Each structure stands twice: as C-alpha cells, then as structure tokens.
mmCIF file of C-alpha atoms in Angstrom:
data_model
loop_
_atom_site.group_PDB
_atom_site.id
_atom_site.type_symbol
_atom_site.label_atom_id
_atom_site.label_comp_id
_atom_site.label_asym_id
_atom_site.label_seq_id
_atom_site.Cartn_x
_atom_site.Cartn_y
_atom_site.Cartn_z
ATOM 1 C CA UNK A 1218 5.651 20.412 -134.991
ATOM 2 C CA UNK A 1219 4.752 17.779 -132.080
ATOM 3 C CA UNK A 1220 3.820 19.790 -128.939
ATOM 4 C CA UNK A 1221 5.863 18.691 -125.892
ATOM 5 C CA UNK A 1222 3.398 16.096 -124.084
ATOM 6 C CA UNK A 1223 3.257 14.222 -127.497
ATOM 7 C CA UNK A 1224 7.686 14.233 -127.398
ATOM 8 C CA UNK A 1225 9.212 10.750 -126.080
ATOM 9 C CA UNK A 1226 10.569 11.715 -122.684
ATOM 10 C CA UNK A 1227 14.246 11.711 -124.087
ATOM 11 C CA UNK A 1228 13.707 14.764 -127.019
ATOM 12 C CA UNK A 1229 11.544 16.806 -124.512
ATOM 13 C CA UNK A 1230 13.412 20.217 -122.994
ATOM 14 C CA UNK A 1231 13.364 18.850 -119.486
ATOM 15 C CA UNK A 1232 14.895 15.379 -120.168
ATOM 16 C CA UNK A 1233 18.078 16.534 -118.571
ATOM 17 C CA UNK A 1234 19.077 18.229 -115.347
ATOM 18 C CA UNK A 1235 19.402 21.923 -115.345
ATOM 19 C CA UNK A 1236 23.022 22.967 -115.981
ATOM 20 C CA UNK A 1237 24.843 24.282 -113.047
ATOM 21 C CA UNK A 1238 25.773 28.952 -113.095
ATOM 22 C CA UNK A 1239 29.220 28.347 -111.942
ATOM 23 C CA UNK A 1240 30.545 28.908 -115.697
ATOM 24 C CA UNK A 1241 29.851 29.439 -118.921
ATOM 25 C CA UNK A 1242 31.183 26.185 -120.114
ATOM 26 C CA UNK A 1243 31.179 22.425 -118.650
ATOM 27 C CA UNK A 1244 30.880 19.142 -118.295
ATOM 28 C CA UNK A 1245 29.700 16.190 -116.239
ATOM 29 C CA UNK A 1246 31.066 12.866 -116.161
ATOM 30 C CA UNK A 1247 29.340 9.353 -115.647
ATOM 31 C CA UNK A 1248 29.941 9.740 -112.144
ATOM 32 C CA UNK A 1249 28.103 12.841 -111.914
ATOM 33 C CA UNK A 1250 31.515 14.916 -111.561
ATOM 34 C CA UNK A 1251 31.013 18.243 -113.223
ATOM 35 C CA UNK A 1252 34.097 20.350 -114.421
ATOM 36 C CA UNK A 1253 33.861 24.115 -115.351
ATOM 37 C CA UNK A 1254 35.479 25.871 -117.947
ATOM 38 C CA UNK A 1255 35.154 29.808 -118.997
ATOM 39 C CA UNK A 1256 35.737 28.986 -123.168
ATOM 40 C CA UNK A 1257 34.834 27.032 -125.540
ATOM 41 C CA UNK A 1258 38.381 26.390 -126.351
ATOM 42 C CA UNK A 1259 38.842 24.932 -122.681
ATOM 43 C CA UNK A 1260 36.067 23.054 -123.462
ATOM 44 C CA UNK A 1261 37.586 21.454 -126.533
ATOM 45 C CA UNK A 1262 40.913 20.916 -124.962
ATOM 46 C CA UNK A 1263 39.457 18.860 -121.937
ATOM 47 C CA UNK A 1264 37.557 16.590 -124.907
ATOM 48 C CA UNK A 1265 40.406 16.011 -126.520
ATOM 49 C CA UNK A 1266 42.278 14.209 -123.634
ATOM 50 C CA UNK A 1267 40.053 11.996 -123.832
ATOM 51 C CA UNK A 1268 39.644 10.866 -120.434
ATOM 52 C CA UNK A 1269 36.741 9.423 -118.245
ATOM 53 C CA UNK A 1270 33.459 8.557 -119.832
ATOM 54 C CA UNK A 1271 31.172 11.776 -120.898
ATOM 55 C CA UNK A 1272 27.481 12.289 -120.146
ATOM 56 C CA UNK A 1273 26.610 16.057 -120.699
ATOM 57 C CA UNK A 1274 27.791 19.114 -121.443
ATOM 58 C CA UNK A 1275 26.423 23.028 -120.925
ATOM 59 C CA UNK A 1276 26.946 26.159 -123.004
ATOM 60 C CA UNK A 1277 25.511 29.166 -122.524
ATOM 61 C CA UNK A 1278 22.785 28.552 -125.067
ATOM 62 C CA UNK A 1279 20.741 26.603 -122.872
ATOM 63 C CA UNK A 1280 19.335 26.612 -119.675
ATOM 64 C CA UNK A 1281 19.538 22.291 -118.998
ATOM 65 C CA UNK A 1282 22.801 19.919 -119.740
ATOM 66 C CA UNK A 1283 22.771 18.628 -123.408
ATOM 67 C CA UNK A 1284 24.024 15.884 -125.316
ATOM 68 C CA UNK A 1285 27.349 16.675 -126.455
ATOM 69 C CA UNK A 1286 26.785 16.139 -129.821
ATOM 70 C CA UNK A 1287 23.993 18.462 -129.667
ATOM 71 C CA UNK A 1288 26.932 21.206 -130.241
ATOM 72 C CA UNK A 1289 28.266 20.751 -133.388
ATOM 73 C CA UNK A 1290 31.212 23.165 -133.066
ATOM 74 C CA UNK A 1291 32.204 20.192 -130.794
ATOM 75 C CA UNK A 1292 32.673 17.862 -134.065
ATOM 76 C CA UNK A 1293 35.724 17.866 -134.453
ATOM 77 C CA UNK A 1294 36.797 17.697 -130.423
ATOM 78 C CA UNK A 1295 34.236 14.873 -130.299
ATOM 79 C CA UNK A 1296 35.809 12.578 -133.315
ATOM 80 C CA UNK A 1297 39.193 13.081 -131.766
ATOM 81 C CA UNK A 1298 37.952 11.313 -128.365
ATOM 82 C CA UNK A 1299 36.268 8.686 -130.069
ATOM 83 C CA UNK A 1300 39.186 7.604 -132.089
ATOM 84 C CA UNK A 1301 41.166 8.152 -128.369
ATOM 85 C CA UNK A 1302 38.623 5.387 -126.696
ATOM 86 C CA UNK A 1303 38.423 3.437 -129.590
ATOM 87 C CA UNK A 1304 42.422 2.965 -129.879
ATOM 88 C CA UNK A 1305 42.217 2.130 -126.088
ATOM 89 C CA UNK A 1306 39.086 -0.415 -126.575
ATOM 90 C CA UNK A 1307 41.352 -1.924 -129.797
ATOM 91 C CA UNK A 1308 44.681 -2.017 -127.190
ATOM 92 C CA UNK A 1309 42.862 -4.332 -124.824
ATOM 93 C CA UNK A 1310 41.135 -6.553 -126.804
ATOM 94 C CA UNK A 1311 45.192 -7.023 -128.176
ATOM 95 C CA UNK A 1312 46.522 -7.877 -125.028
ATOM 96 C CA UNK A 1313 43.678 -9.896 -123.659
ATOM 97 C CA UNK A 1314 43.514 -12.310 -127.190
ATOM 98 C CA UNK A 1315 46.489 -14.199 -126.279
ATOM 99 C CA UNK A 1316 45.207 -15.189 -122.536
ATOM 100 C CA UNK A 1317 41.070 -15.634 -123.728
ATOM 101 C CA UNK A 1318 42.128 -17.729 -126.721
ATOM 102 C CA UNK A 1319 44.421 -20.116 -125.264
ATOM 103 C CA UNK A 1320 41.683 -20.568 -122.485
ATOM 104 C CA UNK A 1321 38.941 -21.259 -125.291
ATOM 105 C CA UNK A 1322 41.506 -23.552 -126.670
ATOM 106 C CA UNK A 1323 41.858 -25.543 -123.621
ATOM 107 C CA UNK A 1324 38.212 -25.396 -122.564
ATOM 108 C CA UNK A 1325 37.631 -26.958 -126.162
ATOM 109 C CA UNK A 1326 40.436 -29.375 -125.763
ATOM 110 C CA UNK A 1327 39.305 -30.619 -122.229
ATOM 111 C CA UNK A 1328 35.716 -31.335 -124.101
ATOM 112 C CA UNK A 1329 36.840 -33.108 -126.558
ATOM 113 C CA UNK A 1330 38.850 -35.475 -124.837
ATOM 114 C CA UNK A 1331 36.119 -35.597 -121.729
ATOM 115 C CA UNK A 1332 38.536 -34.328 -119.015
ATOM 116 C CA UNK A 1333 37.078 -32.087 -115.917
ATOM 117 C CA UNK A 1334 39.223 -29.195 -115.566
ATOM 118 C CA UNK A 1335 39.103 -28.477 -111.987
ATOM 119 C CA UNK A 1336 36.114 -29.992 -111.140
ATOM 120 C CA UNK A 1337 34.316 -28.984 -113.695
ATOM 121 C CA UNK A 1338 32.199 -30.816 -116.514
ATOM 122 C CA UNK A 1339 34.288 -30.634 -119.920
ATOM 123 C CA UNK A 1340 31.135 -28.396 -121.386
ATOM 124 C CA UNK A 1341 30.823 -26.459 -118.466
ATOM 125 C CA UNK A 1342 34.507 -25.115 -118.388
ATOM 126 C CA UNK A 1343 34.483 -24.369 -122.478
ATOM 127 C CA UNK A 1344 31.231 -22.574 -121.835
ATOM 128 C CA UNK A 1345 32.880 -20.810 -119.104
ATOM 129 C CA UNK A 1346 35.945 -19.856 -121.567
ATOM 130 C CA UNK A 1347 34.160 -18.324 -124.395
ATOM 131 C CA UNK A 1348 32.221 -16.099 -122.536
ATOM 132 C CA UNK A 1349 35.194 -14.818 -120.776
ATOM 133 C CA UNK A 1350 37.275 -14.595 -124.393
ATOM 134 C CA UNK A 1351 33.419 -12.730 -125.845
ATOM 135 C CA UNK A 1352 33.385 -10.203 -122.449
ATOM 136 C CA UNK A 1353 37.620 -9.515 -122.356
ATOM 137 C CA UNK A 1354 38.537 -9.778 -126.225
ATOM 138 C CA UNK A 1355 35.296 -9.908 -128.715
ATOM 139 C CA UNK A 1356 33.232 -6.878 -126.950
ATOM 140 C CA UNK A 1357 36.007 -4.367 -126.899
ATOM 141 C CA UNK A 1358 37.224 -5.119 -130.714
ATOM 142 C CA UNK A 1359 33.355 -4.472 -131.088
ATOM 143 C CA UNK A 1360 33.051 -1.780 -129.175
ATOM 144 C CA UNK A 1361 36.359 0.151 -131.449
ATOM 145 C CA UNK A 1362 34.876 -0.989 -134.208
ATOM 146 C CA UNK A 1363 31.509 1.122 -133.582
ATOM 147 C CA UNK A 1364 33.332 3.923 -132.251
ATOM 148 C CA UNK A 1365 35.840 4.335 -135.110
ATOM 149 C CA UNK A 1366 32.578 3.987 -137.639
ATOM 150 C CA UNK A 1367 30.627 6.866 -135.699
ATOM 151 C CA UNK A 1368 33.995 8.732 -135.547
ATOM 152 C CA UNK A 1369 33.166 8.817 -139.119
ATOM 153 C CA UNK A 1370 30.210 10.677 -138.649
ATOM 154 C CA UNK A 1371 31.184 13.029 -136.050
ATOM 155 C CA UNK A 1372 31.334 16.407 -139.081
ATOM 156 C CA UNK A 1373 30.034 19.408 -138.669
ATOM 157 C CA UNK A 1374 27.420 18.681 -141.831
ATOM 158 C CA UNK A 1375 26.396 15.283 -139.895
ATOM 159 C CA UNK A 1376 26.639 15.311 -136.312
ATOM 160 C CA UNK A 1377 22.898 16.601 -136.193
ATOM 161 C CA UNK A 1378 21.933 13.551 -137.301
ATOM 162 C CA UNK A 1379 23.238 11.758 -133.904
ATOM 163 C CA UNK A 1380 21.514 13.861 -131.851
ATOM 164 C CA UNK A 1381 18.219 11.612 -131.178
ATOM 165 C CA UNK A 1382 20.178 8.526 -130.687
ATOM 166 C CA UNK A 1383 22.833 10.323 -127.938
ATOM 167 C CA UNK A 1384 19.950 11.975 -125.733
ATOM 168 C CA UNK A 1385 18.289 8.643 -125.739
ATOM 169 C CA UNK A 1386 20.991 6.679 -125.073
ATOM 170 C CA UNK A 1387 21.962 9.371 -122.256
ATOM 171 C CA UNK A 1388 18.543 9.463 -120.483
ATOM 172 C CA UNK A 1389 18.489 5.476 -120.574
ATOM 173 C CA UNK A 1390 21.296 5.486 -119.108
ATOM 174 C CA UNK A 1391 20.961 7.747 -116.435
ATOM 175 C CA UNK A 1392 17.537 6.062 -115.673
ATOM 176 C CA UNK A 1393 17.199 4.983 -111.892
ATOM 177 C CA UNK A 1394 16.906 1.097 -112.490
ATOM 178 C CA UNK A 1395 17.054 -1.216 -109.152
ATOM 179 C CA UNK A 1396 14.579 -4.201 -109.807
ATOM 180 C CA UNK A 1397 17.062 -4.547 -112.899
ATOM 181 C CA UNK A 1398 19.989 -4.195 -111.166
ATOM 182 C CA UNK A 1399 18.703 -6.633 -107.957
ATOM 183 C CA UNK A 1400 17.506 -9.387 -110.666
ATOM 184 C CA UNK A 1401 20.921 -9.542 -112.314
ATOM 185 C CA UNK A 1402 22.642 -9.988 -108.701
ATOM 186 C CA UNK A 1403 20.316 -12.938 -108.631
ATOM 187 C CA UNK A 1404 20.985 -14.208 -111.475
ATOM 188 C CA UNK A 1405 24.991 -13.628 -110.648
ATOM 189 C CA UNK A 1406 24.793 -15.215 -107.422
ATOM 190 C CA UNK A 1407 22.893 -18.302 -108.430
ATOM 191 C CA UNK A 1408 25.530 -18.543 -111.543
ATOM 192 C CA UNK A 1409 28.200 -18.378 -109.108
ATOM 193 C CA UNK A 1410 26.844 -21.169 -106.791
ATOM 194 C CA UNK A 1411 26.767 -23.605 -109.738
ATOM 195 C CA UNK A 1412 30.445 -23.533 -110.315
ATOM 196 C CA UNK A 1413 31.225 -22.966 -106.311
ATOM 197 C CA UNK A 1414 29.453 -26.580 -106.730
ATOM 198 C CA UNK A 1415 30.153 -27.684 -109.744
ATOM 199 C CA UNK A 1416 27.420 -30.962 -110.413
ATOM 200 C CA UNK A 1417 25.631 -30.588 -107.531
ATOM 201 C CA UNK A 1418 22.974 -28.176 -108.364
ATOM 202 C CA UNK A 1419 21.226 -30.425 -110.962
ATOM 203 C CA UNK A 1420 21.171 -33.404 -108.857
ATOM 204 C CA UNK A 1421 20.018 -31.937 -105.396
ATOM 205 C CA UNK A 1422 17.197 -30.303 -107.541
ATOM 206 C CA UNK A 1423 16.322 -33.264 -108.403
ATOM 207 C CA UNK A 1424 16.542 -32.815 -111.973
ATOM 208 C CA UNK A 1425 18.865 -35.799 -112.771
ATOM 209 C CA UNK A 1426 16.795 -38.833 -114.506
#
C-alpha cells in the first residue's frame, strides 16, 4: 500500500476540511453552506430533492468531509439526484434550442449573403451565434447526457469505482485559483472591447495590410 506522502494530494486523508460536531449527519453545498441532519434517512431525503449543487458530505465514520459517493448506502439517493439535474440540464437545453438555432441560422444567413448585422462583420456575428447556441443549448444536452450515463453507475456494487474521480474533481474544484480567474477577466474584457468596437481593433493595431 502507498504510504501517504507518495498519495496525490486528492486520495490523501487530509484532502478535505474536517467535518463540523454539530451532527451526526451533513452536508455542504458549493457555497460552503453546511446543513445538519441527525439520520441517515434525513440525509437521503435532503439528496433526493435534488436541490443546489453538492460538494461534501459527513457521517460519523470519519473525522474530515468526504465525497459523497464515498458512501455507498448513498447509491441509490445519489442516482435519484442525478437523473433530477440531468432532467433539468435536458429542460433547458429544450427551451433555449428554438432561440440559439434561429440565431445560428441568421448569423449563417447574414454571412452568406455579406450583410453586417449590427455593425458587425458577417463572420464575426455567426461566430458570435454558435458559441452562444454551444454555451445555452449544446453544453447542457451534454452535460444530461453525462449525468444520466453516470446515473447508470451510481449501484451499490459500482459506486466505489467513482470514488477517485469525485474527490479529485472536488479538491480541483475547491482549489483557490486567482491568476486563473484574473487571466480569463482579461481575456473577457478584451473580447468584449472588440465587439463594443466592432472593426476597429485590427486596424488601430495596425494589423490591417
């Protein structure tokens, strides 16, 4: 067995914050919001609603927050959520097609036939349109997609096997990250000015030939 130095930083014992004594049961949200509970059937039933996005959970078995999935009596209460969020995810991408597509349509359209929608080169406006239809309609279908395939997997016999792919995921995400997050303002904010300007950029760079 590897001793704990040797562990990525994710599988070792101390990856997650120490749970809090104020119950037996609980769970904290992606917001850091913890909620208590005294069972394990309280526990279940707040899963099974389904609401707000889940980071850990503690049990009396250990002394840190875990991965939920970690707890495989929580299968079952786990797959139902899943399929919950992954109905929602399938929902929006529905009622978002209709708007995203007909906006792809017309980006395409205005390309073809070398028209400037709103100031805007032809190429510029359909490149604008797909990634909006990719961000509003394509990545939630996506994201139901994987959620109803690892609802799949969510047993008793298998959830054991998510277990190294949930803590990771969880301690990446909970990873303190701020030359990441300042470089993708910049990147936002320079984005933004080329359509606040739409032309202009490239020529006062002097890039134009």
């Amino acid at each position: 067995m590897m001793s704990e130095p040797a562990l990525p930083a994710w599988a070792r014992d101390d990856a997650f914050p120490i749970r809090p004594d104020t119950s037996k049961f609980g769970v904290v949200d992606h917001s850091r919001i913890s909620r208590s509970f005294e069972s394990l059937d309280e526990l279940k039933d707040h899963l099974e609603i389904g609401k707000g996005r889940l980071n850990w959970i503690w049990t009396p078995e250990s002394d840190r927050l875990v991965a939920p999935e970690e707890i495989s009596k929580l299968a079952g209460s786990l797959k139902k959520r899943c399929l919950i969020f992954a109905a929602e995810d399938e929902g929006y991408a529905r009622r978002t097609t209709p708007l995203t597509g007909i906006a792809v349509l017309y980006g395409l359209f205005c390309f073809l036939m070398g028209i400037s929608p709103f100031g805007f080169p032809g190429i510029q406006f359909l490149v604008l349109t797909i990634f909006g239809f990719l961000y509003f309609t394509a990545r939630p279908w996506w994201e139901a997609r994987k959620a109803r395939a690892a609802a799949m997997r969510l047993t008793r016999d298998q959830i054991s096997d998510q277990v190294p792919e949930a803590r990771f995921e969880l301690w990446m995400e909970n990873q303190s990250t701020p030359f990441s997050v300042l470089f993708l303002v910049l990147v936002v904010l320079v984005g933004g000015a080329q359509f606040v300007t739409p032309g202009l950029g490239i020529s006062e760079a002097g890039l134009v030939k």
